[in-house]
XYZ file of N, CA and C in Angstrom:
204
model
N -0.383 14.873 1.234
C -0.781 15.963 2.094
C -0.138 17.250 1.575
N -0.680 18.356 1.499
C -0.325 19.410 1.076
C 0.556 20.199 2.088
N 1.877 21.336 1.547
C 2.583 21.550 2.388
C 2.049 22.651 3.297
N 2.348 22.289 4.632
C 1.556 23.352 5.825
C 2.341 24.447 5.556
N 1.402 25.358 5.628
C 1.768 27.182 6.343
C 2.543 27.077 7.761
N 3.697 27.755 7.873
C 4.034 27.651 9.179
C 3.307 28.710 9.923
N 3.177 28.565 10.621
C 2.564 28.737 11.869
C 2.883 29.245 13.233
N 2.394 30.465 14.200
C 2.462 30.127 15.638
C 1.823 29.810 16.181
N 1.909 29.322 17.487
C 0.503 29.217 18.436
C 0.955 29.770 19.851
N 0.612 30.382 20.489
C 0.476 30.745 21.890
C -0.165 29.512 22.960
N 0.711 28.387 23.721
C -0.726 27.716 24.438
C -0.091 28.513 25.802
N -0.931 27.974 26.796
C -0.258 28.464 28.385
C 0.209 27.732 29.196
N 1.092 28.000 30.128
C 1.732 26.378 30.778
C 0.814 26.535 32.062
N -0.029 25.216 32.308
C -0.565 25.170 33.505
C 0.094 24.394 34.455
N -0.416 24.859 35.640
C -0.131 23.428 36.741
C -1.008 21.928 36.592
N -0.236 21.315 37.051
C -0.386 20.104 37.036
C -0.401 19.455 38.709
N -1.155 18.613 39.079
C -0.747 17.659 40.175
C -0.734 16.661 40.529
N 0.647 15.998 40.405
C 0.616 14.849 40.285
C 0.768 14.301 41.623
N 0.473 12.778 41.811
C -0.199 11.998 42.963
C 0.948 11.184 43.342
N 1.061 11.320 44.704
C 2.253 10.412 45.001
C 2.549 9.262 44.578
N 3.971 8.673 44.530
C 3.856 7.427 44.083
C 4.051 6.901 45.693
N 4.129 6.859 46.402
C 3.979 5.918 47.740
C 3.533 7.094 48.920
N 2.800 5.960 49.749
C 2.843 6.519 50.919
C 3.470 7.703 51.994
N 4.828 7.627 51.728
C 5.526 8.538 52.390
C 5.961 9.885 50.892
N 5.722 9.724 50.003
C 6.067 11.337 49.311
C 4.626 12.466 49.379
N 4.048 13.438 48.621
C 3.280 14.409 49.022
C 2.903 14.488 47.922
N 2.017 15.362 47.229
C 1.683 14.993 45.937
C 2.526 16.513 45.388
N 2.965 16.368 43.912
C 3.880 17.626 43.777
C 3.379 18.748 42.172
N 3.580 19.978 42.735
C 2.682 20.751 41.256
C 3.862 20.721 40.264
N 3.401 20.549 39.142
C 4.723 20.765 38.341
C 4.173 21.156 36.562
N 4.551 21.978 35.890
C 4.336 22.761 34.778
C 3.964 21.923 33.928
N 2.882 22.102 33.131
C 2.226 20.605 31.883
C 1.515 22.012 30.491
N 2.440 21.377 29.488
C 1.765 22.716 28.220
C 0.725 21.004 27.877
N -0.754 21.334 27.264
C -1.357 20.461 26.334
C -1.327 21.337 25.046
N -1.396 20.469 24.301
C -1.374 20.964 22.777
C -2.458 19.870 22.376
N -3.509 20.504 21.525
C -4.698 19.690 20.545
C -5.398 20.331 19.517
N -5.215 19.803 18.572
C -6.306 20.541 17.278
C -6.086 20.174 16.154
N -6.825 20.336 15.191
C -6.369 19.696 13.688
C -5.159 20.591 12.862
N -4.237 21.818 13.512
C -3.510 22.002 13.109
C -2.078 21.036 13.118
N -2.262 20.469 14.011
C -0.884 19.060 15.178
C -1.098 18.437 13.252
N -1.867 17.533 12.571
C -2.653 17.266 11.464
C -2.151 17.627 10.562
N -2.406 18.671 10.189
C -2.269 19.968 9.318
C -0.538 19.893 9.016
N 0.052 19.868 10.427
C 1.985 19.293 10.348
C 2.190 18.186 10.634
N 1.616 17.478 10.586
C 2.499 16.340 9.932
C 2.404 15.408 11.387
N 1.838 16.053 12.909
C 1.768 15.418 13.851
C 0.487 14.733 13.874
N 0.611 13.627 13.670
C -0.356 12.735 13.308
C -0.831 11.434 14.597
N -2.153 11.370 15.604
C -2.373 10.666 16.278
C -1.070 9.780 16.435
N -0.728 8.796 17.314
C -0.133 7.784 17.198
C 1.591 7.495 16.816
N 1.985 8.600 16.127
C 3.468 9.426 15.388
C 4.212 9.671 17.011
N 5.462 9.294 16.673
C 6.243 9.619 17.965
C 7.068 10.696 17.963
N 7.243 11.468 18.656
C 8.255 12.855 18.433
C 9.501 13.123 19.466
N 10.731 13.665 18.637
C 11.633 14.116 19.787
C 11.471 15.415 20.772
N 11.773 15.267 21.814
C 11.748 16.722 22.578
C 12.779 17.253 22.397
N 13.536 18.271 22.161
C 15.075 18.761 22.474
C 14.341 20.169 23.404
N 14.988 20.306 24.503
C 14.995 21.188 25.087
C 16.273 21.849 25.370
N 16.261 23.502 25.087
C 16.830 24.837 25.648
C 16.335 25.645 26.303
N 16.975 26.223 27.243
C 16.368 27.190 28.354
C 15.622 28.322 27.427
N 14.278 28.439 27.631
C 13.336 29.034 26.991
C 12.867 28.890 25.645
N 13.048 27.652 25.276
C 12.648 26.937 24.176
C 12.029 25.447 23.872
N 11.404 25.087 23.548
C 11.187 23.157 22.931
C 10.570 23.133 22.118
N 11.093 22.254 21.264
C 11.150 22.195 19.562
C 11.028 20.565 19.723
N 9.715 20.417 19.006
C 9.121 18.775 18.776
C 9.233 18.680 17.584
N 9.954 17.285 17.067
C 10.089 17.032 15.928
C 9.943 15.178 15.810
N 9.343 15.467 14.632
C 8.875 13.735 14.521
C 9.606 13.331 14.280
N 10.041 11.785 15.256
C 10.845 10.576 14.838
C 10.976 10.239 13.850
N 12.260 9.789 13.494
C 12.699 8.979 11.978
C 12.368 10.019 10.896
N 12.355 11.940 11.292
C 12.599 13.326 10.310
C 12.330 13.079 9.521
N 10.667 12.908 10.005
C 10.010 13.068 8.655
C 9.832 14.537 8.382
């Protein structure tokens, strides 16, 4: 595979709502970014490939398991 151009992307964080898990909780909104396209491809994020999250306050940086 040839080496990718780095890159930005802008996505937007939407709401999300997720469904109670029992009877007595409420269902609750909570922040979900999707990411899709043949650029994910393009770096090295490949269908099926597992990745770390590290999160900092106003940051997350995905990086594929076993650094590749």
């Amino acid at each position: 595979m040839a080496q990718a151009i780095p890159s930005e992307k802008q996505l937007k964080i939407i709401e999300h709502v997720e469904s109670p898990r029992s009877t007595f909780e409420r269902s609750r909104r909570v922040p979900m970014i999707r990411m899709r396209g043949d650029w994910l491809e393009e770096n090295g994020f490949v269908a099926g490939e597992r990745v770390v999250v590290t999160v900092e306050r106003g940051r997350i940086v995905l990086t594929l398991a076993g650094g590749a």
